[in-house]
Amino acid sequence: MTLGELYLIPFFIYIFSYLFLLSKEKKFYQAFIFLIYAGFIIQSLILVIWFNLHGFKDLISVDWIVFFNAWLTMMVVILFNLFYKAKYILIYVTPLALINLLIGFFAPHNYLTMKPFFSSLDQATLITHIILILIGDSLFALAFIISLIYIFQERRIKLKKNLKLFDKKNHPFDEVFYRGKGYNLELLDSMNYFCLKIGFPLITVGIAMGIYLSSSLFKSFMIIKPIEIMSLITWLIYAVLLHERVAKGLRGKKAAVFSIAGFLLILSSLTFSFYLFPEFHGFK
Amino acid sequence: MDILIIGLSHKSADIGDREIVSKKLLTPELRQVFAKKLLNLKDEGNRPLINELVILTTCNRSEFIMDLPQWAVGGNAHFIKDYISGYFFDKKGSDNLFYMHLNFEAIKHLFSVASSLDSMVIGEPQILGQIKDAYNEACEFKMNGQVLNKLFHKAFYCAKRVRTETKIASSPVSISYAAVELSKKIFNSLSEKTILLLGTGEMGKLTAKHFIKCGVHNIYIANRTKEKAHHFVEESFGANEKNYVDVIDFSEYYKLLPHTDIVLCSTGSQDYVLRYDDIVSVIKLRKQRPLFLIDVSVPRNIDPEINKISNVYLYDIDDIGKMIEDNLDIRKKEAETASELVEINVKEFMEWRNSLNVVPVIVSLRNKVKDILEIELSKYISEKKEKDLIINSLTNKILHEPITLIKKAAVDSNETNMLETLKTLFNLDLGKEIKNDNTINKELEKGFDNKNNSSRIKLIK
């Protein structure tokens, strides 16, 4: 079994878990949550096996990074779920991990060799850079989904349309996923803010490391490439968002729109980075 | 002797139209002025068109419950409706906003309204109190009489039966409950939130109490008359609830707005209490923290434009009503049982009302028989006491069966010809025969209250 095929195990577990949502019984909804956790545990096992086989030396592989990103996304979501007791985010964010796993399966499995003139410090910096950026991106991915829910729910409250006031109070789905309370804007906004508060410093340090690597590799503080420009624009968006939140109390819909715009830029830069123009990131 | 109800409600008119009517009936004085105008309506023969009148005004409905005299016919009902419509609206076609129910339908409608089957939120308890208030006001203005007294007491009885014998009020669905549920959609935890209650309306009180039940510990109440607010707190809240309620000066409520998360407006003001510009500055001071405004007053006291401000959510009574429409399945099922109870009570009332028509016939018949016996027995018995005893005894024996049948015929609407036949057979001249007879009053008073206003009932809150 190849590594790519291994990615399909959690992929199909996640897909299978969604079938349980079609049911109308509480035990099936709980089975969905159980399967999501099971999928995450299997993802973790694959990660451990991979580390045992390869260590850090073969880290730079597109499929592995995408798989690692899927694992990080699930870890962030599960931690959030435990912390905020909002099980519904599992339903909405798991598809992001699913997409990552699918991309991981189809992505090239050959390892990108690090430039021979990378020192061991540079290599450690590169790994840290990747991990920090990926954790930050996972948090922003979560903020993106939460923001979409926020905008959807805020619109319903504002327009007073399609708003199920009691969320089928006695329906097991509501009981399991919403704790009988449904979405509330304040909690969604608070989760969004939390993602930003944690994600932004990680991204900042990650980008700083990227700049350091760039200067170390190309002997220049910065080379004008789309990925760098986009990263900086993304960073700037999140910086403005954080500043506005802290200084002016920006929250609610505008903050959600910022989060969505920021994550769409992240997606664009990642697409540029890995799939369309890998040379722009300096991999080749 | 027809019972007529003309009115408009959330089912026939939108909030804007209801506001127009409600503004013109806002105070007891305004209602009294209009009531006098209605009671002074005359037909072509210069006879009054309305005997008795009760004006019911709530957030969701304005109704005129009338007892018409015998001479008032169908055309008069339409004339009254046009008059009412013309009083409130200048626009053409406004009479379509009003519904009109006569006799059986009218009684059924009133009983359904009292039993909260016609409310925006089926089973909500406020409506019965509001109907009692309306009835008491009619007593104060001396607009009530035998028929409406009986009708309203029967309505209260019916509402009580519906409430106790069905589960219509058991599932927690009401405007106040909906307001709290909506708050939970915006705020994560209500316990740390601050609520400002403007005004001392019934709906505001219920909503505030519900918020306290859900863990809110900071409620400020502002009313134009501070003493009234203190009195309101004393009367409306229990000892524990009072710990969470504070009365503030009405002039200070604006200062409190930046620190308030939920504003509950239930004043009787005719103008907006909160305007767009006020809230724009408040939301800046709040650093965009969400602000939830609930306007349960009619006419509306919060400018609807406010809902356009970012992070501000405004719900008026119609909005909340629409929200809960879909969530009333349980109550709707119970309402079916309740409707059967209402039907039974309506039939009982109709029987009583129809029996009123035969009372003059019965009295007249008794008098006729008594007169005959009197003439004949006078020939043989001279002692008056003994003679009266025999006359009464014989009258009762002779007429027992016929009276039972007459009463039965009165209840059965198909038997109306029987009364006519009786009148013809015995040559009964009702007007002449019963003129000086006290028996008719006794018969009329059987089973219902006196016409005088001492029948004012104590409200069961």
Short mmCIF file of C-alpha atoms in Angstrom, two decimals, chain B residues 66-304:
data_model
loop_
_atom_site.label_atom_id
_atom_site.label_comp_id
_atom_site.label_asym_id
_atom_site.label_seq_id
_atom_site.Cartn_x
_atom_site.Cartn_y
_atom_site.Cartn_z
CA MET B 66 -72.05 44.98 19.99
CA ASP B 67 -75.54 43.89 20.84
CA LEU B 68 -77.99 45.22 18.27
CA PRO B 69 -81.65 45.86 18.92
CA GLN B 70 -84.39 43.77 17.28
CA TRP B 71 -85.01 46.30 14.56
CA ALA B 72 -81.43 46.40 13.39
CA VAL B 73 -81.07 44.26 10.29
CA GLY B 74 -78.20 43.07 8.08
CA GLY B 75 -77.91 46.36 6.22
CA ASN B 76 -77.36 48.18 9.48
CA ALA B 77 -74.39 45.97 10.30
CA HIS B 78 -72.76 47.03 7.04
CA PHE B 79 -73.60 50.64 7.81
CA ILE B 80 -71.86 50.30 11.21
CA LYS B 81 -68.85 48.65 9.59
CA ASP B 82 -68.56 51.45 7.04
CA TYR B 83 -68.86 54.00 9.81
CA ILE B 84 -66.07 52.37 11.83
CA SER B 85 -63.87 52.01 8.77
CA GLY B 86 -64.47 55.65 7.81
CA TYR B 87 -63.63 56.82 11.31
CA PHE B 88 -60.16 55.29 11.23
CA PHE B 89 -59.15 55.35 7.58
CA ASP B 90 -59.48 57.86 4.78
CA LYS B 91 -58.35 55.48 2.07
CA LYS B 92 -60.77 53.58 -0.12
CA GLY B 93 -61.20 49.88 0.42
CA SER B 94 -60.13 50.13 4.05
CA ASP B 95 -63.32 48.31 5.05
CA ASN B 96 -61.63 45.18 3.72
CA LEU B 97 -59.27 45.38 6.68
CA PHE B 98 -62.20 44.82 9.00
CA TYR B 99 -63.97 41.55 9.52
CA MET B 100 -67.55 41.25 10.62
CA HIS B 101 -69.17 38.38 12.49
CA LEU B 102 -72.84 38.06 13.35
CA ASN B 103 -74.54 35.99 16.05
CA PHE B 104 -73.22 32.39 16.09
CA GLU B 105 -70.02 33.36 14.29
CA ALA B 106 -69.59 36.42 16.48
CA ILE B 107 -70.01 34.47 19.70
CA LYS B 108 -67.69 31.76 18.46
CA HIS B 109 -65.15 34.41 17.49
CA LEU B 110 -65.27 36.10 20.90
CA PHE B 111 -64.96 32.80 22.74
CA SER B 112 -62.05 31.80 20.52
CA VAL B 113 -60.34 35.13 21.14
CA ALA B 114 -60.87 34.84 24.90
CA SER B 115 -59.55 31.29 24.83
CA SER B 116 -56.52 32.58 22.92
CA LEU B 117 -57.29 30.41 19.90
CA ASP B 118 -57.25 33.40 17.59
CA SER B 119 -54.13 34.98 19.07
CA MET B 120 -50.91 35.43 17.16
CA VAL B 121 -49.43 33.04 19.68
CA ILE B 122 -52.11 30.45 20.32
CA GLY B 123 -52.64 29.89 24.02
CA GLU B 124 -50.96 33.08 25.24
CA PRO B 125 -52.47 34.17 28.55
CA GLN B 126 -52.56 37.96 28.18
CA ILE B 127 -55.63 38.15 25.98
CA LEU B 128 -58.06 37.04 28.69
CA GLY B 129 -56.88 39.82 31.00
CA GLN B 130 -57.20 42.30 28.15
CA ILE B 131 -60.78 41.20 27.44
CA LYS B 132 -61.61 41.54 31.13
CA ASP B 133 -60.15 45.05 31.09
CA ALA B 134 -62.24 45.90 28.03
CA TYR B 135 -65.37 44.57 29.69
CA ASN B 136 -64.67 46.48 32.90
CA GLU B 137 -64.17 49.64 30.92
CA ALA B 138 -67.52 49.09 29.19
CA CYS B 139 -69.06 48.72 32.67
CA GLU B 140 -67.45 51.99 33.74
CA PHE B 141 -68.77 53.77 30.68
CA LYS B 142 -72.17 52.11 31.23
CA MET B 143 -72.16 50.62 27.76
CA ASN B 144 -72.88 47.05 28.78
CA GLY B 145 -76.19 45.33 29.34
CA GLN B 146 -77.84 41.97 29.89
CA VAL B 147 -76.69 40.36 26.68
CA LEU B 148 -73.07 41.42 26.73
CA ASN B 149 -72.84 40.73 30.47
CA LYS B 150 -73.90 37.17 29.85
CA LEU B 151 -71.78 36.92 26.73
CA PHE B 152 -68.58 38.07 28.44
CA HIS B 153 -69.07 35.96 31.53
CA LYS B 154 -69.63 32.97 29.31
CA ALA B 155 -66.48 33.92 27.37
CA PHE B 156 -64.43 34.03 30.59
CA TYR B 157 -65.87 30.69 31.66
CA CYS B 158 -65.10 29.19 28.25
CA ALA B 159 -61.52 30.52 28.32
CA LYS B 160 -60.98 29.05 31.77
CA ARG B 161 -62.28 25.67 30.66
CA VAL B 162 -60.06 25.69 27.58
CA ARG B 163 -57.04 26.55 29.70
CA THR B 164 -57.67 23.87 32.29
CA GLU B 165 -59.04 21.09 30.11
CA THR B 166 -56.56 21.29 27.24
CA LYS B 167 -52.78 21.58 27.03
CA ILE B 168 -53.03 24.75 25.01
CA ALA B 169 -50.92 26.73 27.44
CA SER B 170 -48.58 23.97 28.47
CA SER B 171 -45.98 24.22 25.74
CA PRO B 172 -43.93 27.35 26.28
CA VAL B 173 -44.69 29.38 23.19
CA SER B 174 -45.30 33.05 23.65
CA ILE B 175 -43.97 36.38 22.50
CA SER B 176 -41.87 36.62 25.66
CA TYR B 177 -40.49 33.12 25.19
CA ALA B 178 -39.76 33.86 21.55
CA ALA B 179 -37.97 37.06 22.53
CA VAL B 180 -35.71 35.11 24.88
CA GLU B 181 -35.05 32.43 22.25
CA LEU B 182 -34.12 35.12 19.74
CA SER B 183 -31.70 36.63 22.27
CA LYS B 184 -30.03 33.25 22.55
CA LYS B 185 -29.41 33.36 18.82
CA ILE B 186 -27.44 36.56 19.26
CA PHE B 187 -25.84 36.22 22.67
CA ASN B 188 -23.89 33.30 24.06
CA SER B 189 -24.71 33.68 27.71
CA LEU B 190 -27.63 35.73 28.95
CA SER B 191 -26.50 35.79 32.57
CA GLU B 192 -23.95 38.55 31.95
CA LYS B 193 -26.25 40.65 29.83
CA THR B 194 -27.96 43.86 30.77
CA ILE B 195 -31.56 44.50 29.83
CA LEU B 196 -33.33 47.81 29.66
CA LEU B 197 -37.12 47.71 29.84
CA LEU B 198 -38.76 50.87 28.57
CA GLY B 199 -42.35 51.24 29.71
CA THR B 200 -44.48 49.14 31.96
CA GLY B 201 -46.61 47.23 29.46
CA GLU B 202 -47.93 43.74 30.13
CA MET B 203 -45.88 42.13 27.37
CA GLY B 204 -42.73 43.87 28.61
CA LYS B 205 -43.36 42.54 32.09
CA LEU B 206 -43.80 38.96 30.91
CA THR B 207 -40.70 39.15 28.75
CA ALA B 208 -38.62 40.63 31.57
CA LYS B 209 -39.78 37.87 33.92
CA HIS B 210 -38.85 35.28 31.33
CA PHE B 211 -35.39 36.79 30.95
CA ILE B 212 -34.89 36.57 34.72
CA LYS B 213 -35.89 32.89 34.56
CA CYS B 214 -33.23 32.41 31.91
CA GLY B 215 -30.54 33.82 34.17
CA VAL B 216 -30.47 37.55 33.43
CA HIS B 217 -29.46 39.44 36.56
CA ASN B 218 -29.41 43.05 35.39
CA ILE B 219 -32.72 44.54 34.38
CA TYR B 220 -33.30 48.28 34.43
CA ILE B 221 -36.79 49.70 34.07
CA ALA B 222 -37.45 53.22 32.86
CA ASN B 223 -40.88 54.74 32.69
CA ARG B 224 -41.98 58.34 32.16
CA THR B 225 -43.66 58.21 35.57
CA LYS B 226 -41.09 56.85 37.95
CA GLU B 227 -43.68 56.11 40.64
CA LYS B 228 -45.60 53.96 38.16
CA ALA B 229 -42.39 52.04 37.45
CA HIS B 230 -41.87 51.43 41.18
CA HIS B 231 -45.47 50.33 41.51
CA PHE B 232 -45.03 48.09 38.45
CA VAL B 233 -41.98 46.41 40.00
CA GLU B 234 -43.81 45.93 43.30
CA GLU B 235 -46.82 44.37 41.62
CA SER B 236 -45.18 42.39 38.84
CA PHE B 237 -42.08 40.79 40.31
CA GLY B 238 -41.59 38.29 43.09
CA ALA B 239 -39.26 38.88 46.03
CA ASN B 240 -36.33 37.12 44.35
CA GLU B 241 -36.94 38.73 40.99
CA LYS B 242 -36.89 42.19 42.54
CA ASN B 243 -33.21 41.69 43.40
CA TYR B 244 -32.40 41.79 39.71
CA VAL B 245 -34.60 44.75 38.82
CA ASP B 246 -33.74 48.42 39.19
CA VAL B 247 -35.87 51.43 38.37
CA ILE B 248 -34.08 54.32 36.71
CA ASP B 249 -35.18 57.79 35.75
CA PHE B 250 -36.62 57.93 32.23
CA SER B 251 -34.22 60.77 31.36
CA GLU B 252 -31.29 58.50 32.20
CA TYR B 253 -32.11 55.56 29.99
CA TYR B 254 -30.10 56.97 27.08
CA LYS B 255 -26.96 57.04 29.20
CA LEU B 256 -27.51 53.38 29.97
CA LEU B 257 -27.90 52.31 26.35
CA PRO B 258 -24.16 51.83 25.60
CA HIS B 259 -24.03 49.35 28.49
CA THR B 260 -27.25 47.60 27.54
CA ASP B 261 -27.35 44.45 25.45
CA ILE B 262 -31.09 43.99 25.11
CA VAL B 263 -33.68 46.75 24.99
CA LEU B 264 -37.28 45.80 25.56
CA CYS B 265 -39.71 48.50 24.56
CA SER B 266 -43.28 48.32 25.82
CA THR B 267 -44.42 51.91 26.23
CA GLY B 268 -47.70 53.48 25.25
CA SER B 269 -46.01 56.33 23.41
CA GLN B 270 -47.39 57.44 20.06
CA ASP B 271 -43.95 58.41 18.74
CA TYR B 272 -40.65 56.63 18.43
CA VAL B 273 -38.79 56.46 21.71
CA LEU B 274 -35.59 55.22 20.04
CA ARG B 275 -34.54 56.77 16.75
CA TYR B 276 -31.99 55.83 14.11
CA ASP B 277 -29.48 58.55 15.01
CA ASP B 278 -29.59 57.65 18.71
CA ILE B 279 -28.60 54.07 18.04
CA VAL B 280 -25.89 54.94 15.49
CA SER B 281 -24.00 56.78 18.20
CA VAL B 282 -24.79 54.15 20.82
CA ILE B 283 -23.39 51.30 18.75
CA LYS B 284 -20.13 53.21 18.29
CA LEU B 285 -19.88 53.64 22.04
CA ARG B 286 -20.57 49.93 22.41
CA LYS B 287 -17.60 49.18 20.14
CA GLN B 288 -19.93 47.30 17.81
CA ARG B 289 -21.04 44.83 20.43
CA PRO B 290 -24.42 43.48 19.27
CA LEU B 291 -27.54 45.23 20.47
CA PHE B 292 -30.87 43.47 20.42
CA LEU B 293 -33.99 45.60 20.40
CA ILE B 294 -37.43 44.12 20.99
CA ASP B 295 -40.38 46.38 20.36
CA VAL B 296 -43.55 44.83 21.71
CA SER B 297 -45.54 48.05 21.66
CA VAL B 298 -48.23 49.02 19.19
CA PRO B 299 -47.87 51.69 17.86
CA ARG B 300 -44.22 50.88 17.44
CA ASN B 301 -41.85 52.85 19.66
CA ILE B 302 -38.57 51.99 17.95
CA ASP B 303 -37.78 53.34 14.50
CA PRO B 304 -37.78 50.31 12.12
#
